[in-house]
Amino acid sequence: MNGNESTHSAHIIPLSVYLTIASILLFLTFVTVWVASINFGAYNLVIAMFIAAVKASLVALFFMHLKYDNKVYMIILLISIIFLAIFITFTMLDTLQRGAIYDQKAGQIRESATMYDTVNADSALVGDSANIVDSTSMSGK
Amino acid sequence: MSTATATNYLNEAKGWKSWLLTQDHKRIGIMYLAGIFFFFLVGGLLALIIRWELFTPAKDIMEADTYNRFFTLHGAIMIFLFIIPSIPAALGNFVLPLMLGAKDVAFPRLNLASWYLYVIGALFALYSIISGAADTGWTFYTPYSTSTSGSVVAIAVGVFILGFSSIFTGLNFIATIHKLRAPGMTWFKMPLFVWGLYATAIIQVLATPVLGITVVLLILERMVHIGIFDPAMGGDPVLFQHFFWFYSHPAVYIMILPGMGIISEVIATFSHKRIFGYKAIAYSSLGIAFMSFLVWGHHMFVSGQSELASLIFSFLTFFVGIPSGIKVFNWVATMYKGQISLKVPMLYAISFLILFSIGGLTGIFLGAVSVDVHLHDTYFIVAHFHYTMMGGTVIAFLAGLHFWWPKLWGRIYNETWAVVSCLMIFIGFNVTFLSQFIMGAQGMPRRYYTYPEEFQRLHGFSSVGSLILGAGFLIMTIYLLHSIFRGKKVGRNPWQSLTMEWEAESPPITHNFDKDMVLEHGPYDYDIVDAKYTEEGTL
Ligand SMILES: [Cu+2]
């Protein structure tokens, strides 16, 4: 328990650090707005997300004391982010690559979208199961 | 032998309040046990009714729509209300603090809260049954689940709540294992069941929130059409499968890892021998836990998933075979030259080795994309899944149940009947599911109410197997219930096992031990302890 107890006694951060971080955050906010007015094409999202990630890290590290706390919390946060990254990366390996071999596979799902066509908008919840799209090819393992 | 014990956790407090408000991990474990037995009965009866319907290709006892609801309920109940809580929440709850030499789990109130969440989740599931029942299969795939008339929302809410029950248990176990080990019990002196529970708890905490998100998205899609899974609104139905399997593949390890832990305990105890490759078994549990997050796409080879993703998922899936293989090898090596006694728990453990190996190896067939394309959604999958989940987890659960039963009640069941029932379950299980491998390979699709004439013989064979299986469980119910009141009394350590739970009274006192526990020998130091006893001449 010793390790934990010492981290419970609040680590006092000087006001100047808070003010510095706050001004960096403010500055980055202006950068976000400024960057949004320039078109980087495909990199728009990447740049916006990068700035957002830097800001979020600053908040977590200083305002939320992650930098000074028991390292276990840092590890837990990083593991969570890694797992989220795994989920998103692998899923994008699917969604972005569907047309890699057969072009028509990329657009297939979208073009045959009939999900709600057969069901009345107002009776969607009590739709007759007989007139719903065939789902046998969709059932799972 | 110790003198007659006056009080224990069962008789110290009386009345229903003393149970429903208890914070004693042992009583909560027993209450979980009652819950999962109830749902095992419900799920099992549903299975028997399904097999009855499938006895002939014609309509025997129910409509096709009813059939869809029955197999959905069978799957959802068995997975979410029986298998997932069975070993960790019921047996683990009872045994974990005892194994660590602790007085209770780290957060007793959270423990009770998790049981109440289990009950509330179960009530939602029951409500969904009376309000029409879902007919989507336990996987709730979109787009069908967002448009069917079945009551998907109620059962989805139930699953959401059950997920939190599972997370609470996982959190509690992680904290307990980190903080409440007896002095001297280092990480590598923990019993392997504890390692299994630890790896399980990590997956429960990491993966279950994704299940929560998935069912919330499903409910929102169904009720207010947010469009995340609807292609007409820019969504993607296959995305649901990604969400679902990101939880549900690791979830099969939530189901199997604690079972593997039980097998390690049982095989070491009844071989009366140091377990072979302790560290390899412990690390392979963590290895399985980690790898389980990287293979979910193997459920989606025919979903329209990109070839690149399928290839990577298939490749990674083969790696899961390695840690499982290490474990099976180590168990067999532990038995080699051991003093094997074929008591009932050991019979179940040996059944596990056989059945789980079949289940695991057929999983490798299914991990290969080209083979899976042919076998997907056939009875081959059904058979594979039941060999791992029933032949694996349920059999391991039964091994653990028979192993710790004397500790739970201070009394033991009738050995002869237990052996008879074990054999019936083993035979009945193989008759039921081996035939399904053959049917699947011949192209019999799963989830169908009827089938071509040529499958009649194998389906009939399978249905007869399920009756043998059912009869085996009936016998078990009788002798277990009988033993609670009339069974032969046992002492602290009927199996001469070296793990700490056997140093407590049977049944244990409310605070588990009559002294502060210190680790005196490792959990598998049979050679050292035996040598000491022979020296002292008091074997
Ligand atoms: Cu899987």
XYZ file of C-alpha atoms and ligand atoms in Angstrom:
681
model
C 0.000 0.000 0.000
C 2.956 2.332 0.582
C 3.304 3.195 -3.078
C -0.330 4.202 -3.301
C -0.467 6.218 -0.128
C 2.286 8.567 -1.210
C 0.443 9.393 -4.415
C -2.689 10.229 -2.464
C -1.058 13.214 -0.791
C -1.863 15.813 -3.456
C 1.094 16.832 -5.532
C 1.009 20.602 -5.718
C 1.706 22.048 -9.143
C 2.777 25.708 -9.253
C 0.239 28.080 -10.747
C 2.709 29.095 -13.449
C 2.606 25.581 -14.914
C -1.182 25.687 -15.089
C -1.083 29.071 -16.777
C 1.554 27.961 -19.275
C -0.416 24.862 -20.220
C -3.612 26.882 -20.473
C -1.975 29.359 -22.845
C -0.550 26.535 -24.984
C -4.047 25.056 -25.197
C -5.451 28.417 -26.166
C -2.751 28.855 -28.789
C -3.477 25.399 -30.227
C -7.145 26.291 -30.435
C -6.247 29.235 -32.647
C -4.025 26.940 -34.707
C -6.962 24.554 -35.171
C -9.149 27.365 -36.469
C -6.406 28.684 -38.715
C -5.556 25.251 -40.114
C -9.220 24.622 -40.885
C -9.134 27.497 -43.381
C -6.406 25.813 -45.449
C -7.190 22.782 -47.573
C -4.637 19.989 -47.183
C -6.811 17.503 -49.021
C -6.614 14.053 -47.485
C -4.453 15.389 -44.674
C -7.154 17.653 -43.269
C -8.311 14.983 -40.874
C -4.816 13.859 -39.923
C -3.696 17.358 -39.017
C -6.854 18.186 -37.074
C -6.644 14.917 -35.150
C -2.967 15.469 -34.398
C -3.592 18.856 -32.825
C -6.551 17.488 -30.886
C -4.430 14.604 -29.608
C -1.698 16.966 -28.402
C -4.272 19.049 -26.556
C -5.931 16.032 -24.971
C -2.533 14.724 -23.839
C -1.676 18.052 -22.207
C -4.973 18.079 -20.315
C -4.519 14.483 -19.163
C -0.877 14.918 -18.189
C -1.078 18.199 -16.275
C -4.651 19.122 -15.423
C -5.543 15.511 -14.619
C -2.208 14.872 -12.890
C -1.362 11.803 -14.927
C 2.270 12.941 -15.138
C 2.689 12.974 -11.358
C 0.443 10.071 -10.390
C 1.211 6.415 -9.906
C 2.470 5.093 -13.252
C -0.170 2.351 -13.172
C -2.814 4.882 -14.257
C -0.664 5.932 -17.177
C -0.234 2.298 -18.202
C -3.975 1.665 -17.989
C -4.702 4.706 -20.160
C -2.094 3.685 -22.740
C -3.343 0.097 -22.882
C -6.888 1.349 -23.448
C -5.706 3.576 -26.277
C -3.715 0.724 -27.818
C -6.783 -1.530 -27.782
C -8.910 1.181 -29.350
C -6.216 1.615 -32.004
C -6.204 -2.129 -32.686
C -9.962 -2.118 -33.102
C -10.024 0.839 -35.462
C -6.975 -0.235 -37.512
C -8.161 -3.766 -38.136
C -11.672 -2.605 -38.946
C -10.291 -0.109 -41.455
C -8.198 -2.882 -43.018
C -11.595 -4.286 -43.893
C -13.666 -1.240 -44.761
C -11.011 0.548 -46.839
C -9.829 -2.549 -48.706
C -13.067 -4.171 -49.816
C -12.545 -3.294 -53.460
C -8.908 -4.401 -53.552
C -9.551 -7.431 -55.772
C -13.085 -7.054 -57.131
C -14.241 -3.495 -57.736
C -17.869 -4.358 -57.324
C -17.288 -5.619 -53.774
C -16.462 -2.128 -52.586
C -19.856 -0.731 -53.436
C -21.929 -3.852 -53.030
C -23.407 -3.203 -49.649
C -24.293 0.377 -50.369
C -26.011 -0.266 -53.675
C -28.153 -3.141 -52.513
C -29.231 -1.260 -49.442
C -32.816 -2.192 -48.896
C -32.773 -2.429 -45.171
C -35.731 -0.187 -44.431
C -37.304 -0.152 -47.886
C -39.509 -3.109 -47.173
C -40.586 -1.911 -43.764
C -42.986 0.953 -43.244
C -41.245 3.846 -41.592
C -43.930 4.113 -38.919
C -44.210 0.378 -38.267
C -40.520 -0.417 -38.411
C -40.521 -1.931 -34.958
C -43.381 -4.295 -35.634
C -42.493 -5.093 -39.239
C -43.655 -8.422 -40.561
C -40.651 -10.711 -40.566
C -41.752 -12.203 -43.881
C -41.047 -9.108 -45.949
C -37.658 -8.314 -44.551
C -34.553 -8.790 -46.634
C -33.123 -12.249 -46.714
C -30.528 -12.445 -43.992
C -29.418 -16.040 -44.208
C -26.090 -15.002 -45.680
C -25.553 -12.693 -42.743
C -25.948 -15.076 -39.850
C -22.969 -15.589 -37.641
C -20.795 -18.198 -36.111
C -9.328 -35.092 12.119
C -10.631 -31.911 13.653
C -13.400 -31.974 16.194
C -16.995 -31.265 15.222
C -17.270 -27.715 13.972
C -19.885 -25.535 15.565
C -20.380 -22.746 13.095
C -19.563 -22.237 9.453
C -20.577 -19.825 6.725
C -23.738 -21.823 6.036
C -25.239 -21.848 9.501
C -23.795 -18.779 11.210
C -26.586 -16.463 10.075
C -30.101 -17.557 9.230
C -33.038 -16.272 7.197
C -33.378 -15.009 3.637
C -32.040 -11.568 4.558
C -28.780 -13.068 5.727
C -28.373 -14.396 2.186
C -29.685 -11.531 0.088
C -27.703 -8.905 2.010
C -24.597 -10.969 2.579
C -21.138 -9.718 1.698
C -19.546 -13.108 2.201
C -17.911 -14.219 -1.038
C -18.856 -17.805 -0.268
C -22.557 -17.068 0.039
C -22.469 -14.863 -3.067
C -20.741 -17.734 -4.875
C -23.529 -20.090 -3.801
C -26.177 -17.588 -4.932
C -24.453 -17.339 -8.302
C -24.377 -21.111 -8.430
C -28.136 -21.227 -7.883
C -28.642 -18.669 -10.668
C -26.480 -20.402 -13.220
C -27.967 -23.831 -12.443
C -31.425 -22.424 -13.053
C -30.419 -21.028 -16.422
C -28.463 -24.139 -17.348
C -31.694 -26.031 -16.793
C -33.684 -23.589 -18.948
C -31.051 -23.548 -21.703
C -30.694 -27.325 -21.541
C -34.433 -27.928 -21.837
C -34.516 -25.588 -24.838
C -31.707 -27.639 -26.399
C -33.635 -30.870 -25.850
C -36.747 -29.363 -27.434
C -34.660 -28.193 -30.419
C -33.188 -31.685 -30.859
C -36.683 -33.148 -30.614
C -37.881 -30.895 -33.429
C -34.864 -31.895 -35.509
C -35.467 -35.588 -35.001
C -37.304 -35.654 -38.333
C -37.231 -33.203 -41.259
C -40.967 -32.597 -40.887
C -42.635 -30.257 -38.430
C -42.736 -32.196 -35.189
C -43.669 -29.950 -32.318
C -43.288 -26.305 -33.305
C -43.537 -23.711 -36.067
C -40.444 -22.473 -37.876
C -40.739 -19.060 -36.200
C -40.850 -20.664 -32.773
C -37.815 -22.712 -33.689
C -35.881 -19.518 -34.513
C -36.778 -18.098 -31.121
C -35.831 -21.285 -29.315
C -32.318 -21.588 -30.717
C -31.769 -17.875 -30.102
C -32.815 -18.258 -26.481
C -30.762 -21.418 -26.068
C -27.644 -19.584 -27.289
C -28.204 -16.301 -25.461
C -29.106 -17.966 -22.153
C -26.267 -20.461 -22.256
C -23.664 -17.818 -23.153
C -24.677 -14.777 -21.159
C -26.456 -16.335 -18.194
C -24.633 -19.610 -17.786
C -21.148 -20.017 -19.257
C -19.732 -16.522 -18.719
C -20.601 -16.344 -15.011
C -20.302 -20.092 -14.382
C -16.676 -20.521 -13.453
C -15.491 -17.032 -12.425
C -18.569 -15.689 -10.678
C -19.790 -18.908 -9.059
C -16.829 -21.209 -8.399
C -14.201 -18.438 -8.607
C -16.052 -16.298 -6.122
C -16.131 -19.101 -3.627
C -12.625 -20.405 -4.129
C -10.441 -17.415 -5.053
C -10.124 -15.775 -1.589
C -9.666 -19.207 -0.011
C -6.904 -20.028 -2.475
C -5.136 -16.771 -1.683
C -5.485 -17.223 2.062
C -7.702 -14.116 2.251
C -10.812 -13.429 4.299
C -12.856 -12.172 1.361
C -12.556 -10.488 -2.016
C -11.214 -6.923 -2.163
C -14.638 -5.283 -2.602
C -17.361 -7.389 -0.970
C -20.145 -4.860 -1.660
C -19.216 -4.647 -5.336
C -19.355 -8.410 -5.366
C -22.937 -8.406 -4.100
C -23.801 -5.622 -6.553
C -22.552 -7.766 -9.415
C -24.904 -10.555 -8.347
C -27.857 -8.152 -8.302
C -26.921 -6.900 -11.759
C -26.857 -10.522 -12.892
C -30.376 -10.998 -11.540
C -31.662 -7.766 -13.104
C -30.092 -8.674 -16.459
C -31.678 -12.101 -16.203
C -35.086 -10.527 -15.532
C -34.772 -8.502 -18.743
C -33.924 -11.672 -20.618
C -36.976 -13.400 -19.136
C -39.130 -10.377 -19.963
C -37.970 -10.597 -23.570
C -39.137 -14.198 -23.640
C -42.685 -13.384 -22.574
C -42.839 -10.319 -24.809
C -42.232 -12.299 -27.982
C -38.583 -13.357 -27.755
C -35.819 -12.481 -30.209
C -35.251 -14.701 -33.239
C -31.899 -13.342 -34.384
C -29.504 -15.925 -32.983
C -27.340 -14.983 -30.007
C -25.187 -12.832 -32.293
C -27.928 -10.223 -33.020
C -26.551 -9.514 -36.504
C -27.780 -6.436 -38.332
C -29.672 -5.751 -40.539
C -32.004 -8.527 -39.432
C -31.879 -7.592 -35.750
C -32.820 -3.985 -36.496
C -35.881 -4.948 -38.486
C -37.258 -8.208 -37.080
C -40.469 -8.183 -35.073
C -38.871 -10.210 -32.270
C -38.232 -8.425 -28.976
C -34.578 -7.599 -29.532
C -34.427 -4.497 -27.345
C -35.370 -6.229 -24.103
C -32.761 -8.935 -24.457
C -30.157 -6.396 -25.627
C -30.753 -4.343 -22.483
C -30.387 -7.579 -20.512
C -27.063 -8.315 -22.188
C -25.895 -4.754 -21.474
C -26.631 -5.133 -17.759
C -25.100 -8.615 -17.600
C -21.971 -7.115 -19.125
C -21.592 -4.785 -16.170
C -22.058 -7.652 -13.774
C -19.172 -9.354 -15.536
C -17.001 -6.208 -15.403
C -17.616 -5.829 -11.656
C -16.504 -9.388 -11.027
C -13.405 -8.889 -13.176
C -12.394 -5.660 -11.416
C -12.916 -7.239 -8.040
C -10.769 -10.248 -8.903
C -7.915 -8.131 -10.288
C -7.819 -6.069 -7.090
C -8.110 -9.188 -4.938
C -5.275 -10.987 -6.680
C -3.008 -7.944 -6.542
C -3.656 -7.036 -2.947
C -4.886 -9.952 -0.870
C -2.393 -12.756 -1.388
C -1.165 -14.351 1.824
C 2.373 -13.408 2.895
C 4.832 -15.545 0.978
C 2.551 -16.095 -1.987
C 4.483 -14.461 -4.800
C 3.036 -14.279 -8.304
C 4.666 -17.549 -9.273
C 3.460 -19.331 -6.177
C -0.167 -18.650 -6.981
C -2.283 -21.648 -7.953
C -2.849 -21.819 -11.705
C -6.599 -21.405 -11.288
C -5.808 -17.937 -9.930
C -3.725 -17.217 -13.035
C -6.662 -18.334 -15.161
C -9.037 -16.049 -13.271
C -6.569 -13.181 -13.558
C -6.233 -13.493 -17.337
C -10.022 -13.792 -17.553
C -10.563 -10.703 -15.434
C -8.307 -8.653 -17.706
C -10.367 -9.633 -20.744
C -13.607 -8.988 -18.867
C -12.532 -5.464 -18.016
C -11.049 -4.651 -21.431
C -13.536 -6.279 -23.788
C -16.925 -6.200 -22.096
C -17.354 -2.404 -22.446
C -17.252 -2.939 -26.204
C -20.183 -5.328 -25.896
C -22.019 -2.607 -23.991
C -21.328 -0.082 -26.765
C -22.394 -2.601 -29.396
C -25.797 -3.321 -27.902
C -26.405 0.379 -27.194
C -25.712 1.133 -30.868
C -28.008 -1.716 -31.847
C -30.806 -0.404 -29.629
C -30.367 3.140 -30.965
C -30.348 1.850 -34.539
C -33.533 -0.072 -33.925
C -35.429 2.601 -32.039
C -34.324 5.880 -33.624
C -32.504 4.773 -36.825
C -29.227 6.540 -36.213
C -27.945 4.796 -39.326
C -24.581 3.528 -38.142
C -25.350 0.018 -39.422
C -27.744 1.074 -42.196
C -26.131 1.416 -45.640
C -28.974 3.606 -46.858
C -27.855 6.192 -44.331
C -24.126 5.743 -44.952
C -23.714 3.038 -42.338
C -22.322 -0.463 -42.655
C -24.028 -3.639 -41.406
C -20.709 -5.487 -41.375
C -19.440 -2.911 -38.891
C -21.826 -4.486 -36.396
C -19.980 -7.762 -36.811
C -16.681 -6.026 -36.128
C -18.096 -4.537 -32.941
C -19.735 -7.750 -31.884
C -16.760 -10.024 -32.428
C -14.235 -7.627 -30.953
C -15.953 -8.542 -27.709
C -17.227 -11.986 -28.478
C -14.041 -13.618 -29.640
C -12.174 -12.615 -26.454
C -15.348 -13.666 -24.659
C -14.818 -17.276 -25.683
C -11.592 -17.020 -23.699
C -13.492 -15.479 -20.797
C -15.347 -18.771 -20.992
C -12.429 -21.176 -21.474
C -9.497 -19.686 -19.493
C -10.914 -20.238 -16.003
C -11.848 -23.750 -17.107
C -8.228 -24.365 -18.075
C -7.256 -23.161 -14.608
C -9.506 -25.755 -13.016
C -7.996 -28.474 -15.176
C -4.506 -27.500 -13.975
C -5.600 -27.828 -10.334
C -7.421 -31.108 -10.818
C -4.716 -32.797 -12.871
C -1.952 -31.803 -10.434
C -3.979 -32.915 -7.406
C -5.052 -36.278 -8.780
C -1.657 -37.038 -10.291
C -0.190 -36.068 -6.914
C 2.670 -34.475 -8.746
C 4.317 -31.111 -9.356
C 2.641 -29.556 -12.381
C 4.785 -29.677 -15.492
C 5.799 -26.262 -16.820
C 4.106 -23.988 -14.274
C 5.395 -20.792 -15.824
C 4.570 -21.909 -19.344
C 0.975 -22.510 -18.276
C 0.753 -19.181 -16.455
C 2.252 -17.178 -19.332
C 0.209 -19.012 -21.934
C -2.939 -17.813 -20.138
C -1.774 -14.244 -20.573
C -0.686 -15.039 -24.133
C -4.159 -16.324 -24.967
C -5.711 -13.259 -23.367
C -3.614 -10.941 -25.531
C -3.904 -12.883 -28.793
C -7.657 -13.161 -28.375
C -7.997 -9.468 -29.255
C -6.360 -9.832 -32.656
C -8.377 -12.535 -34.368
C -12.045 -11.542 -34.322
C -12.302 -11.261 -38.106
C -12.148 -15.049 -38.453
C -15.884 -15.010 -37.815
C -16.414 -12.808 -40.850
C -14.677 -14.546 -43.747
C -17.891 -14.714 -45.775
C -19.400 -11.442 -44.611
C -17.935 -9.377 -47.440
C -14.930 -8.462 -45.340
C -11.921 -7.425 -47.447
C -9.575 -10.194 -48.542
C -6.643 -8.414 -46.907
C -8.350 -8.343 -43.513
C -9.402 -11.999 -43.864
C -5.846 -12.988 -44.688
C -4.397 -11.204 -41.667
C -7.055 -12.503 -39.304
C -6.583 -16.037 -40.593
C -2.824 -15.816 -40.148
C -3.121 -14.521 -36.589
C -5.737 -17.109 -35.682
C -3.232 -19.906 -36.088
C -1.131 -18.383 -33.310
C -3.920 -18.951 -30.794
C -3.246 -22.647 -31.222
C 0.206 -22.299 -29.677
C -0.657 -21.360 -26.062
C -3.540 -23.839 -26.018
C -1.191 -26.530 -27.324
C 1.358 -25.685 -24.629
C -1.274 -26.182 -21.969
C -2.527 -29.504 -23.267
C 1.035 -30.771 -23.542
C 1.815 -29.674 -19.986
C -1.261 -31.366 -18.555
C -0.433 -34.629 -20.243
C 3.191 -34.335 -19.105
C 1.974 -33.746 -15.542
C 0.058 -37.010 -15.629
C 3.098 -38.870 -16.949
C 4.522 -41.028 -14.133
C 2.156 -39.432 -11.612
C 0.197 -41.366 -8.989
C -3.053 -41.002 -10.861
C -6.265 -41.614 -8.947
C -9.349 -41.699 -11.141
C -11.717 -39.808 -8.884
C -14.690 -38.041 -10.452
C -13.008 -34.628 -10.930
C -10.104 -36.370 -12.658
C -12.486 -38.252 -14.956
C -13.909 -34.909 -16.006
C -10.423 -33.477 -16.475
C -9.455 -36.354 -18.767
C -12.716 -35.902 -20.685
C -11.770 -32.257 -21.029
C -8.383 -33.143 -22.530
C -10.013 -35.293 -25.192
C -12.960 -33.055 -26.014
C -11.089 -29.776 -25.875
C -8.381 -31.141 -28.168
C -11.025 -32.050 -30.735
C -12.656 -28.652 -30.320
C -9.356 -26.813 -30.593
C -8.061 -28.713 -33.609
C -11.280 -28.263 -35.582
C -10.924 -24.569 -34.797
C -7.741 -24.596 -36.833
C -9.675 -25.926 -39.845
C -12.073 -23.057 -39.448
C -9.291 -20.507 -39.115
C -8.114 -21.336 -42.641
C -10.027 -19.052 -44.993
C -10.463 -21.504 -47.864
C -11.863 -24.243 -45.624
C -14.019 -21.853 -43.662
C -15.754 -20.593 -46.781
C -17.168 -24.098 -47.200
C -17.844 -24.842 -43.547
C -19.169 -21.436 -42.502
C -22.688 -21.572 -41.059
C -22.862 -25.347 -41.210
C -23.229 -27.854 -38.390
C -19.446 -28.150 -38.412
C -19.349 -24.778 -36.646
C -22.042 -25.861 -34.239
C -20.068 -28.994 -33.394
C -16.766 -27.109 -33.057
C -18.346 -24.525 -30.815
C -19.960 -27.118 -28.578
C -16.741 -29.119 -28.319
C -14.897 -26.068 -27.011
C -17.671 -24.549 -24.929
C -19.431 -27.645 -23.638
C -16.686 -30.241 -24.017
C -14.243 -27.617 -22.779
C -15.803 -25.119 -20.408
C -18.810 -27.038 -19.127
C -16.809 -30.206 -18.550
C -14.118 -28.171 -16.767
C -16.846 -26.506 -14.713
C -18.133 -29.943 -13.743
C -14.595 -31.013 -12.851
C -14.309 -27.973 -10.597
C -17.773 -28.455 -9.168
C -17.002 -32.032 -8.152
C -13.539 -31.027 -6.950
C -14.707 -28.245 -4.627
C -18.154 -29.645 -3.779
C -16.882 -31.123 -0.473
C -15.428 -27.696 0.387
C -18.718 -25.973 -0.424
C -20.883 -28.195 1.764
C -18.588 -30.249 3.969
C -20.209 -33.334 2.469
C -19.425 -35.464 -0.546
C -21.606 -36.994 -3.256
C -22.056 -40.658 -4.044
C -18.981 -41.677 -6.058
C -20.643 -44.494 -8.025
C -23.524 -42.397 -9.301
C -21.122 -39.593 -10.090
C -19.033 -41.925 -12.256
C -22.145 -43.225 -14.018
C -23.331 -39.710 -14.740
C -19.863 -38.653 -15.932
C -19.739 -41.533 -18.404
C -23.243 -40.797 -19.654
C -22.365 -37.159 -20.198
C -19.170 -38.083 -22.046
C -20.879 -40.610 -24.286
C -24.022 -38.544 -24.786
C -21.974 -35.507 -25.668
C -19.945 -37.305 -28.318
C -22.979 -38.965 -29.836
C -24.722 -35.604 -30.055
C -21.918 -33.576 -31.540
C -19.561 -35.907 -33.407
C -22.436 -36.577 -35.789
C -22.787 -32.831 -36.289
C -19.201 -32.586 -37.575
C -20.100 -35.101 -40.275
C -23.366 -33.393 -41.162
C -21.610 -30.046 -41.341
C -18.891 -31.354 -43.609
C -21.658 -32.716 -45.851
C -23.254 -29.291 -46.039
C -26.054 -29.297 -43.477
C -26.571 -25.579 -42.701
C -27.054 -24.461 -39.136
C -30.148 -22.714 -37.753
C -32.536 -24.539 -40.090
C -35.850 -25.838 -38.965
C -35.920 -28.581 -41.564
C -33.440 -30.483 -43.744
C -33.195 -32.885 -46.722
C -34.090 -36.531 -46.082
C -30.494 -37.777 -46.341
C -29.569 -36.060 -43.090
C -32.328 -37.846 -41.183
C -30.100 -40.634 -39.827
C -27.395 -38.368 -38.460
C -29.894 -35.897 -37.033
C -31.725 -38.757 -35.336
C -28.423 -40.057 -33.967
C -27.602 -36.608 -32.617
C -31.020 -36.266 -30.980
C -30.640 -39.609 -29.222
C -27.259 -38.422 -27.921
C -28.878 -35.341 -26.429
C -31.260 -37.584 -24.484
C -28.346 -39.554 -23.004
C -26.740 -36.239 -22.123
C -29.936 -35.016 -20.486
C -30.290 -38.223 -18.477
C -26.698 -37.861 -17.261
C -27.446 -34.367 -15.977
C -30.648 -35.562 -14.338
C -28.694 -38.151 -12.346
C -26.164 -35.480 -11.404
C -28.885 -33.172 -10.129
C -30.256 -35.911 -7.908
C -27.001 -37.062 -6.321
C -25.709 -33.527 -5.819
C -28.900 -32.366 -4.118
C -28.933 -35.535 -2.038
C -25.343 -35.005 -0.944
C -26.016 -31.504 0.420
C -28.216 -33.004 3.132
C -27.258 -36.662 3.347
C -23.787 -36.912 1.865
C -20.879 -38.394 3.770
C -19.069 -35.765 5.854
C -15.525 -34.942 4.845
C -12.557 -33.304 6.537
C -10.556 -30.318 5.442
C -8.610 -31.951 2.667
C -10.305 -34.983 1.140
C -8.069 -34.989 -1.958
C -4.680 -34.344 -0.254
C -4.274 -31.225 -2.339
C -1.664 -28.607 -1.477
C -3.478 -25.390 -2.395
C -4.593 -23.175 0.448
C -8.363 -23.538 0.235
C -7.969 -27.066 1.608
C -6.517 -25.752 4.872
C -9.869 -24.169 5.714
C -12.626 -26.125 7.411
C -15.149 -27.888 5.175
C -17.413 -25.941 4.978
C -15.248 -22.921 5.835
C -16.045 -20.589 8.708
C -17.374 -17.132 7.824
C -13.933 -15.569 7.825
C -12.474 -18.535 6.004
C -9.516 -19.457 8.223
C -9.033 -19.913 11.950
C -5.591 -18.298 11.736
C -3.694 -15.767 9.623
C -2.476 -17.633 6.597
C 1.160 -17.734 5.542
C 2.364 -19.654 2.534
C 4.369 -22.642 3.757
C 4.801 -24.505 0.501
C 4.068 -23.882 -3.163
C 0.731 -25.050 -4.575
C 2.312 -28.027 -6.342
C 5.248 -28.950 -4.070
C 4.086 -32.556 -3.742
C 7.655 -33.883 -3.909
C 8.894 -31.586 -1.125
C 5.899 -32.091 1.172
C 5.891 -35.863 0.690
C 9.602 -36.041 1.485
C 9.037 -34.044 4.659
C 6.236 -36.321 5.836
C 8.163 -39.535 5.240
C 11.058 -38.087 7.234
C 8.737 -37.382 10.133
C 7.116 -40.775 9.639
C 3.606 -39.344 9.759
C 2.300 -39.878 6.249
Cu -13.328 -16.441 -32.636
